[in-house]
Tab-separated table of C-alpha atoms and ligand atoms in Angstrom:
chain	number	residue	atom	x	y	z
A	281	MET	CA	0.000	0.000	0.000
A	282	ALA	CA	1.253	3.472	-0.789
A	283	ALA	CA	2.387	5.331	2.269
A	284	GLN	CA	1.291	8.568	0.654
A	285	GLY	CA	-1.679	10.267	2.216
A	286	ARG	CA	-1.422	8.352	5.438
A	287	GLN	CA	-0.849	10.396	8.536
A	288	ARG	CA	2.492	10.120	10.207
A	289	ILE	CA	3.200	8.895	13.696
A	290	LEU	CA	6.403	9.257	15.588
A	291	SER	CA	7.205	7.805	18.964
A	292	GLY	CA	10.301	6.921	20.901
A	293	MET	CA	11.510	5.188	24.009
A	294	ARG	CA	14.628	5.733	25.979
A	295	PRO	CA	16.786	2.606	25.941
A	296	SER	CA	16.148	1.034	29.302
A	297	GLY	CA	17.191	-2.487	28.345
A	298	ARG	CA	14.707	-5.316	28.566
A	299	LEU	CA	11.082	-4.348	28.773
A	300	HIS	CA	8.271	-5.648	30.958
A	301	LEU	CA	4.538	-6.179	30.676
A	302	GLY	CA	3.933	-2.558	31.671
A	303	HIS	CA	5.710	-1.437	28.497
A	304	LEU	CA	3.849	-4.015	26.452
A	305	HIS	CA	0.379	-2.948	27.531
A	306	GLY	CA	1.225	0.718	28.015
A	307	VAL	CA	3.129	1.360	24.798
A	308	LEU	CA	3.904	-1.514	22.452
A	309	ASP	CA	0.368	-2.883	22.022
A	310	ASN	CA	-0.574	0.591	20.935
A	311	TRP	CA	2.339	0.934	18.483
A	312	ILE	CA	1.450	-2.422	16.975
A	313	ARG	CA	-2.098	-1.272	16.367
A	314	LEU	CA	-0.970	2.060	14.918
A	315	GLN	CA	1.541	0.583	12.475
A	316	ASP	CA	-1.347	-0.748	10.380
A	317	GLU	CA	-3.119	2.585	10.116
A	318	TYR	CA	-0.362	5.161	10.001
A	319	GLU	CA	3.047	5.639	8.542
A	320	CYS	CA	5.019	5.004	11.705
A	321	PHE	CA	8.477	5.966	12.862
A	322	PHE	CA	9.589	4.317	16.098
A	323	PHE	CA	12.975	5.165	17.465
A	324	VAL	CA	15.366	4.578	20.334
A	325	ALA	CA	15.995	7.876	22.109
A	326	ASP	CA	19.583	7.157	23.110
A	327	TRP	CA	20.638	10.816	23.257
A	328	HIS	CA	17.769	11.424	25.626
A	329	ALA	CA	19.153	8.673	27.844
A	330	LEU	CA	22.380	10.628	27.948
A	331	THR	CA	20.671	13.619	29.577
A	332	THR	CA	20.241	11.651	32.804
A	333	ASN	CA	22.984	9.035	32.339
A	334	TYR	CA	25.897	11.084	31.153
A	335	GLU	CA	28.036	9.764	33.959
A	336	LYS	CA	27.695	6.166	32.705
A	337	PRO	CA	27.211	6.528	28.962
A	338	TRP	CA	28.719	3.123	28.196
A	339	THR	CA	25.641	1.442	29.657
A	340	ILE	CA	23.464	2.918	26.902
A	341	PRO	CA	24.525	0.996	23.751
A	342	GLU	CA	23.990	-2.477	25.211
A	343	ASN	CA	20.457	-1.526	26.175
A	344	ILE	CA	19.559	-0.527	22.634
A	345	GLY	CA	19.756	-4.020	21.110
A	346	ASP	CA	17.880	-5.638	23.991
A	347	MET	CA	15.091	-3.138	23.764
A	348	VAL	CA	14.701	-3.339	20.013
A	349	LEU	CA	14.636	-7.124	20.253
A	350	ASP	CA	11.707	-6.787	22.653
A	351	TRP	CA	9.926	-4.438	20.240
A	352	LEU	CA	10.300	-6.936	17.428
A	353	ALA	CA	9.307	-9.897	19.574
A	354	ALA	CA	6.215	-8.015	20.685
A	355	GLY	CA	5.231	-7.530	17.048
A	356	VAL	CA	6.552	-4.145	15.992
A	357	ASP	CA	7.108	-4.906	12.329
A	358	PRO	CA	10.008	-3.410	10.373
A	359	GLU	CA	8.056	-4.051	7.155
A	360	LYS	CA	5.372	-1.682	8.371
A	361	ALA	CA	7.183	0.797	10.599
A	362	THR	CA	10.536	2.531	10.318
A	363	ILE	CA	12.625	1.542	13.329
A	364	PHE	CA	15.814	3.448	14.054
A	365	VAL	CA	18.215	4.825	16.632
A	366	GLN	CA	18.244	8.571	17.256
A	367	SER	CA	22.047	8.952	17.299
A	368	ASP	CA	22.275	7.319	13.846
A	369	ILE	CA	20.520	10.371	12.421
A	370	LYS	CA	22.799	13.304	13.141
A	371	GLU	CA	20.208	15.678	11.704
A	372	HIS	CA	18.399	15.460	15.058
A	373	ALA	CA	21.346	17.287	16.609
A	374	GLU	CA	21.268	20.025	13.984
A	375	LEU	CA	17.544	20.605	14.285
A	376	HIS	CA	17.855	20.588	18.065
A	377	LEU	CA	20.433	23.311	17.779
A	378	LEU	CA	18.305	25.466	15.476
A	379	LEU	CA	15.247	25.036	17.690
A	380	SER	CA	17.287	25.877	20.773
A	381	MET	CA	17.902	29.336	19.302
A	382	ILE	CA	14.201	30.170	19.284
A	383	THR	CA	13.093	28.454	22.489
A	384	PRO	CA	12.741	30.794	25.474
A	385	VAL	CA	14.421	29.392	28.580
A	386	SER	CA	11.312	30.244	30.580
A	387	TRP	CA	9.289	27.690	28.596
A	388	LEU	CA	11.736	25.002	29.607
A	389	GLU	CA	11.986	26.054	33.225
A	390	ARG	CA	8.257	25.863	33.718
A	391	ASN	CA	8.070	22.364	32.221
A	392	PRO	CA	6.690	20.281	35.111
A	393	THR	CA	8.827	17.202	34.405
A	394	TYR	CA	11.989	19.274	34.642
A	395	LYS	CA	11.811	20.029	38.357
A	396	GLU	CA	10.071	16.770	39.159
A	397	GLN	CA	12.831	14.622	37.696
A	398	GLN	CA	15.523	16.731	39.294
A	399	GLN	CA	13.838	16.015	42.623
A	400	GLN	CA	13.402	12.325	41.908
A	401	LEU	CA	16.919	11.707	40.668
A	402	LYS	CA	18.603	13.615	43.485
A	403	GLU	CA	21.743	11.504	43.378
A	404	ARG	CA	22.527	12.813	39.892
A	405	ASP	CA	23.420	16.359	39.024
A	406	LEU	CA	20.774	17.341	36.508
A	407	ALA	CA	21.406	21.062	36.592
A	408	THR	CA	22.784	20.739	33.069
A	409	TYR	CA	22.085	22.595	29.878
A	410	GLY	CA	21.295	19.300	28.124
A	411	PHE	CA	18.734	18.218	30.673
A	412	LEU	CA	16.961	21.567	30.581
A	413	GLY	CA	16.861	21.230	26.798
A	414	TYR	CA	15.425	17.695	26.857
A	415	PRO	CA	12.084	18.824	25.389
A	416	VAL	CA	13.811	20.776	22.623
A	417	LEU	CA	15.531	17.606	21.480
A	418	GLN	CA	12.200	15.816	21.698
A	419	ALA	CA	10.609	18.529	19.570
A	420	ALA	CA	13.354	18.016	16.984
A	421	ASP	CA	12.680	14.247	16.968
A	422	ILE	CA	9.021	14.816	16.325
A	423	ILE	CA	8.972	17.536	13.712
A	424	MET	CA	11.963	16.099	11.819
A	425	TYR	CA	9.528	13.521	10.438
A	426	LYS	CA	6.662	16.012	10.189
A	427	ALA	CA	4.697	13.761	12.476
A	428	ASN	CA	0.993	14.511	12.759
A	429	LYS	CA	0.435	12.413	15.853
A	430	VAL	CA	2.608	11.480	18.786
A	431	PRO	CA	1.392	8.574	20.908
A	432	VAL	CA	2.423	9.219	24.499
A	433	GLY	CA	1.307	8.615	28.049
A	434	VAL	CA	0.048	11.488	30.220
A	435	ASP	CA	3.492	12.060	31.693
A	436	GLN	CA	4.744	13.160	28.274
A	437	LEU	CA	1.904	15.559	27.462
A	438	PRO	CA	3.819	18.666	28.592
A	439	HIS	CA	6.600	17.729	26.183
A	440	VAL	CA	4.241	17.460	23.259
A	441	GLU	CA	2.665	20.754	24.258
A	442	LEU	CA	6.122	22.375	24.233
A	443	THR	CA	6.804	20.827	20.857
A	444	ARG	CA	3.655	22.473	19.563
A	445	GLU	CA	4.716	25.859	20.883
A	446	ILE	CA	8.209	25.577	19.465
A	447	THR	CA	6.832	24.446	16.097
A	448	ARG	CA	4.427	27.372	15.907
A	449	ARG	CA	7.223	29.733	16.758
A	450	PHE	CA	9.445	28.344	14.017
A	451	ASN	CA	6.669	28.538	11.436
A	452	TYR	CA	5.835	32.080	12.527
A	453	LEU	CA	9.412	33.392	12.545
A	454	TYR	CA	10.478	31.822	9.268
A	455	ARG	CA	8.199	29.806	7.032
A	456	ASP	CA	5.494	27.238	7.430
A	457	VAL	CA	7.736	24.188	7.308
A	458	PHE	CA	6.339	21.946	10.015
A	459	PRO	CA	2.883	20.586	10.759
A	460	VAL	CA	1.963	21.213	14.387
A	461	PRO	CA	1.814	17.714	15.885
A	462	GLU	CA	-0.855	16.425	18.203
A	463	ALA	CA	-0.555	14.100	21.159
A	464	LEU	CA	-2.357	10.805	20.830
A	465	LEU	CA	-2.976	9.994	24.437
A	466	THR	CA	-2.382	6.338	25.185
A	467	GLU	CA	-4.636	4.882	27.797
A	468	VAL	CA	-2.535	2.775	30.063
A	469	PRO	CA	-4.380	-0.103	31.699
A	470	LYS	CA	-3.739	-0.441	35.395
A	471	LEU	CA	-0.852	-2.844	35.659
A	472	PRO	CA	0.757	-3.010	39.055
A	473	GLY	CA	3.929	-4.980	39.632
A	474	LEU	CA	4.149	-8.182	41.643
A	475	ASP	CA	4.123	-6.261	44.920
A	476	GLY	CA	1.320	-3.867	44.047
A	477	ARG	CA	3.521	-0.863	43.347
A	478	LYS	CA	3.885	0.432	39.791
A	479	MET	CA	5.638	-2.157	37.627
A	480	SER	CA	9.177	-0.870	37.301
A	481	LYS	CA	12.585	-2.280	36.654
A	482	SER	CA	14.003	-0.394	39.615
A	483	TYR	CA	11.535	-2.023	42.031
A	484	GLY	CA	12.370	-5.549	40.835
A	485	ASN	CA	8.660	-6.317	40.662
A	486	SER	CA	8.267	-6.927	36.937
A	487	ILE	CA	7.416	-9.681	34.531
A	488	TYR	CA	9.788	-9.273	31.597
A	489	LEU	CA	8.954	-9.866	27.965
A	490	ASN	CA	11.892	-12.247	27.670
A	491	ASP	CA	11.057	-14.249	30.798
A	492	SER	CA	10.900	-18.009	30.290
A	493	GLU	CA	7.694	-19.878	31.076
A	494	GLU	CA	9.199	-21.048	34.351
A	495	GLU	CA	10.160	-17.506	35.321
A	496	VAL	CA	6.640	-16.299	34.643
A	497	VAL	CA	5.202	-19.070	36.814
A	498	ARG	CA	7.671	-18.328	39.571
A	499	ARG	CA	7.139	-14.566	39.500
A	500	ILE	CA	3.378	-14.805	39.481
A	501	SER	CA	3.477	-17.262	42.382
A	502	THR	CA	5.061	-14.469	44.454
A	503	MET	CA	2.398	-11.974	43.478
A	504	VAL	CA	0.463	-10.337	46.286
A	505	THR	CA	-3.118	-11.565	46.676
A	506	ASP	CA	-5.860	-10.615	49.100
A	507	VAL	CA	-3.950	-10.173	52.362
A	508	GLU	CA	-7.119	-10.486	54.383
A	509	ARG	CA	-7.415	-14.020	53.085
A	510	PRO	CA	-4.605	-16.012	54.682
A	511	ARG	CA	-6.449	-19.314	54.277
A	512	LYS	CA	-8.454	-20.685	51.393
A	513	SER	CA	-11.425	-20.924	53.740
A	514	ASP	CA	-11.474	-17.108	54.144
A	515	PRO	CA	-13.683	-15.366	51.591
A	516	GLY	CA	-11.748	-12.989	49.334
A	517	ASP	CA	-12.443	-9.722	47.545
A	518	PRO	CA	-10.610	-9.915	44.206
A	519	GLU	CA	-11.721	-6.585	42.799
A	520	ASN	CA	-10.668	-4.527	45.774
A	521	ARG	CA	-7.962	-6.399	47.586
A	522	CYS	CA	-6.061	-8.660	45.199
A	523	VAL	CA	-3.102	-7.285	43.246
A	524	ALA	CA	-2.935	-10.388	41.042
A	525	PHE	CA	-6.507	-9.870	39.929
A	526	ASN	CA	-5.450	-6.851	37.855
A	527	LEU	CA	-3.548	-9.307	35.689
A	528	HIS	CA	-6.432	-11.751	35.650
A	529	LYS	CA	-8.532	-8.985	34.157
A	530	LEU	CA	-6.069	-8.555	31.302
A	531	TYR	CA	-5.484	-12.196	30.531
A	532	LEU	CA	-8.684	-14.135	31.234
A	533	GLY	CA	-12.007	-13.994	29.449
A	534	ARG	CA	-15.057	-12.329	30.961
A	535	GLU	CA	-16.767	-15.590	31.749
A	536	ARG	CA	-13.858	-17.132	33.576
A	537	LEU	CA	-13.326	-13.877	35.467
A	538	ASP	CA	-16.888	-13.996	36.780
A	539	GLU	CA	-16.337	-17.569	37.937
A	540	ILE	CA	-13.138	-16.603	39.722
A	541	VAL	CA	-14.762	-13.650	41.450
A	542	ALA	CA	-17.614	-15.862	42.622
A	543	GLY	CA	-15.272	-18.691	43.642
A	544	CYS	CA	-12.944	-16.371	45.526
A	545	LYS	CA	-15.775	-14.624	47.373
A	546	ALA	CA	-17.257	-17.996	48.293
A	547	ALA	CA	-13.849	-19.228	49.516
A	548	GLU	CA	-13.910	-22.042	46.991
A	549	ILE	CA	-10.787	-21.194	45.008
A	550	GLY	CA	-7.327	-21.084	46.573
A	551	CYS	CA	-4.797	-18.436	45.622
A	552	VAL	CA	-2.106	-20.920	44.638
A	553	ALA	CA	-4.303	-22.609	42.062
A	554	CYS	CA	-5.754	-19.298	40.971
A	555	LYS	CA	-2.309	-17.850	40.248
A	556	LYS	CA	-1.239	-21.038	38.474
A	557	GLU	CA	-4.134	-20.550	36.123
A	558	LEU	CA	-3.153	-16.912	35.676
A	559	ALA	CA	0.458	-17.836	34.891
A	560	ALA	CA	-0.728	-20.328	32.289
A	561	ALA	CA	-2.855	-17.640	30.638
A	562	VAL	CA	0.014	-15.134	30.657
A	563	ASN	CA	2.334	-17.746	29.203
A	564	ALA	CA	-0.155	-18.607	26.473
A	565	ALA	CA	-0.402	-14.915	25.543
A	566	MET	CA	3.389	-14.640	25.515
A	567	GLU	CA	3.857	-17.654	23.258
A	568	PRO	CA	3.722	-15.760	19.923
A	569	MET	CA	6.300	-13.401	21.375
A	570	ARG	CA	8.595	-16.300	22.286
A	571	GLU	CA	8.089	-17.751	18.839
A	572	ARG	CA	9.189	-14.516	17.162
A	573	ARG	CA	12.113	-14.216	19.537
A	574	ARG	CA	13.298	-17.725	18.636
A	575	ALA	CA	13.082	-16.876	14.945
A	576	LEU	CA	14.994	-13.631	15.483
A	577	ALA	CA	17.693	-15.430	17.466
A	578	GLU	CA	18.520	-17.610	14.472
A	579	ASP	CA	20.454	-14.753	12.940
A	580	PRO	CA	22.265	-12.622	15.523
A	581	ASP	CA	22.650	-9.787	13.005
A	582	THR	CA	18.925	-9.308	12.450
A	583	VAL	CA	18.512	-6.374	14.805
A	584	LYS	CA	21.582	-4.674	13.412
A	585	ARG	CA	20.299	-5.050	9.874
A	586	ILE	CA	16.835	-3.789	10.764
A	587	LEU	CA	18.308	-0.733	12.460
A	588	GLU	CA	20.540	-0.017	9.480
A	589	ALA	CA	17.657	-0.231	7.046
A	590	GLY	CA	15.536	1.896	9.359
A	591	ALA	CA	18.273	4.513	9.662
A	592	GLU	CA	18.517	4.726	5.919
A	593	LYS	CA	14.811	5.428	5.542
A	594	ALA	CA	14.755	7.854	8.452
A	595	ARG	CA	17.838	9.647	7.182
A	596	ALA	CA	16.291	10.257	3.777
A	597	VAL	CA	13.346	11.998	5.417
A	598	ALA	CA	15.555	13.876	7.867
A	599	ARG	CA	17.870	15.187	5.137
A	600	LYS	CA	14.952	16.535	3.183
A	601	THR	CA	13.441	18.192	6.237
A	602	MET	CA	16.739	19.809	7.172
A	603	GLU	CA	17.110	21.200	3.714
A	604	GLU	CA	13.715	22.845	4.052
A	605	ALA	CA	14.526	24.073	7.550
A	606	ARG	CA	17.843	25.587	6.463
A	607	ASN	CA	16.194	27.188	3.463
A	608	ALA	CA	13.515	28.654	5.668
A	609	LEU	CA	16.169	30.270	7.829
A	610	PHE	CA	18.887	31.207	5.421
A	611	SER	CA	17.831	31.426	1.812
A	612	GLU	CA	15.741	34.567	1.766
A	613	PRO	CA	13.634	36.627	4.148
A	614	PRO	CA	10.037	35.503	4.546
A	615	PRO	CA	7.354	37.261	2.426
A	616	SER	CA	6.447	39.677	5.245
A	617	GLU	CA	10.019	40.973	5.496
A	618	GLN	CA	10.305	41.329	1.739
A	619	ALA	CA	7.226	43.527	1.629
A	620	ASP	CA	8.605	45.675	4.455
A	621	SER	CA	11.937	46.338	2.770
A	622	GLY	CA	10.120	48.260	0.033
A	623	GLU	CA	12.654	48.047	-2.778
B	727	LIG	N1	10.751	11.492	26.327
B	727	LIG	C1	10.242	10.213	25.933
B	727	LIG	C2	10.204	9.284	27.151
B	727	LIG	O1	10.903	9.499	28.098
B	727	LIG	C3	11.074	9.570	24.861
B	727	LIG	C4	11.058	10.395	23.616
B	727	LIG	C5	12.095	11.107	23.115
B	727	LIG	C6	9.951	10.582	22.744
B	727	LIG	N2	11.717	11.728	21.964
B	727	LIG	C7	10.428	11.428	21.707
B	727	LIG	C8	8.639	10.126	22.745
B	727	LIG	C9	9.587	11.828	20.683
B	727	LIG	C10	7.797	10.559	21.724
B	727	LIG	C11	8.266	11.388	20.704
B	727	LIG	O2	9.467	8.328	27.114
B	728	SF4	FE1	-6.770	-13.179	44.098
B	728	SF4	FE2	-7.409	-15.476	42.979
B	728	SF4	FE3	-6.533	-15.397	45.493
B	728	SF4	FE4	-8.932	-14.467	44.901
B	728	SF4	S1	-8.268	-16.578	44.700
B	728	SF4	S2	-7.412	-13.465	46.213
B	728	SF4	S3	-8.583	-13.591	42.880
B	728	SF4	S4	-5.391	-14.867	43.673
């Protein structure tokens, strides 16, 4: 099918290494749906990782391959979407620089994630120029591909809003080069980790996309259930008190869910058996992912080749955009200025 006429999507992830079910349901499922409807660009934001990890930059490259492997295993399809690494396209750095010239510092300082992250990552010194400019680089990523839509979670909305402001400012100052992109808010289903806190690598409470069947069974067996139900003979309250039940809701059919709720409330089902059933359902859902991973493992160069092909496609678009951007700035004054000069 011709890509022409389809709207463009761009989204990225910082390379955090192997991904977990939170990423799958929060981001990747959505990307996989979008790649059929839109012309998609999905990229690894490795320069963004540098803004917070500049003291240990060598940890970044190894995470890239692992993460992209998870994307592919999950079903992100290089035949449908362009998959690439940010630092392979040096044009991002040039556009970032040009945009930095027109971005008021006050816009960046009032960005809510700026102060928040500085507070959260206290052990690192984030009073850097690069970290303040994080959203400017993100704006460059997005408008480089003239993306119409940017799928993001709520936490990233301020960044897309800043991108819109920076884009309007560029178009106003120079020429109408860039479409003003819109956020496509991704609804993230509630997916707590094994202990009930947010699923996160740093809490060690995750189920990873590359976990073996045995690991999934083992991890789910440790999952917190209704704590007011120490014995099977105590009636439970799955909907309000069981952490595991949030996963049940994602992986079991409506009918079986109703049976479990009834059985748990009537103290007829035990948590051990109930979580075994859950693990089996999670494993069944992960099987296609394991299958793709096995196929990908047959040729260790697959990821490298996919990223090279992706970079080539991305670079072609980026070069063209940069030519337009440079022209807009440097070739001649915009029509309004020409009229003013009067001769
Ligand atoms: N800031 C995003 C995150 O932390 C990653 C990112 C970088 C991104 N550039 C982007 C996301 C462009 C969407 C579009 O998740
Ligand atoms: Fe949760 Fe199932 Fe145990 Fe009920 S029986 S508390 S739903 S694990």
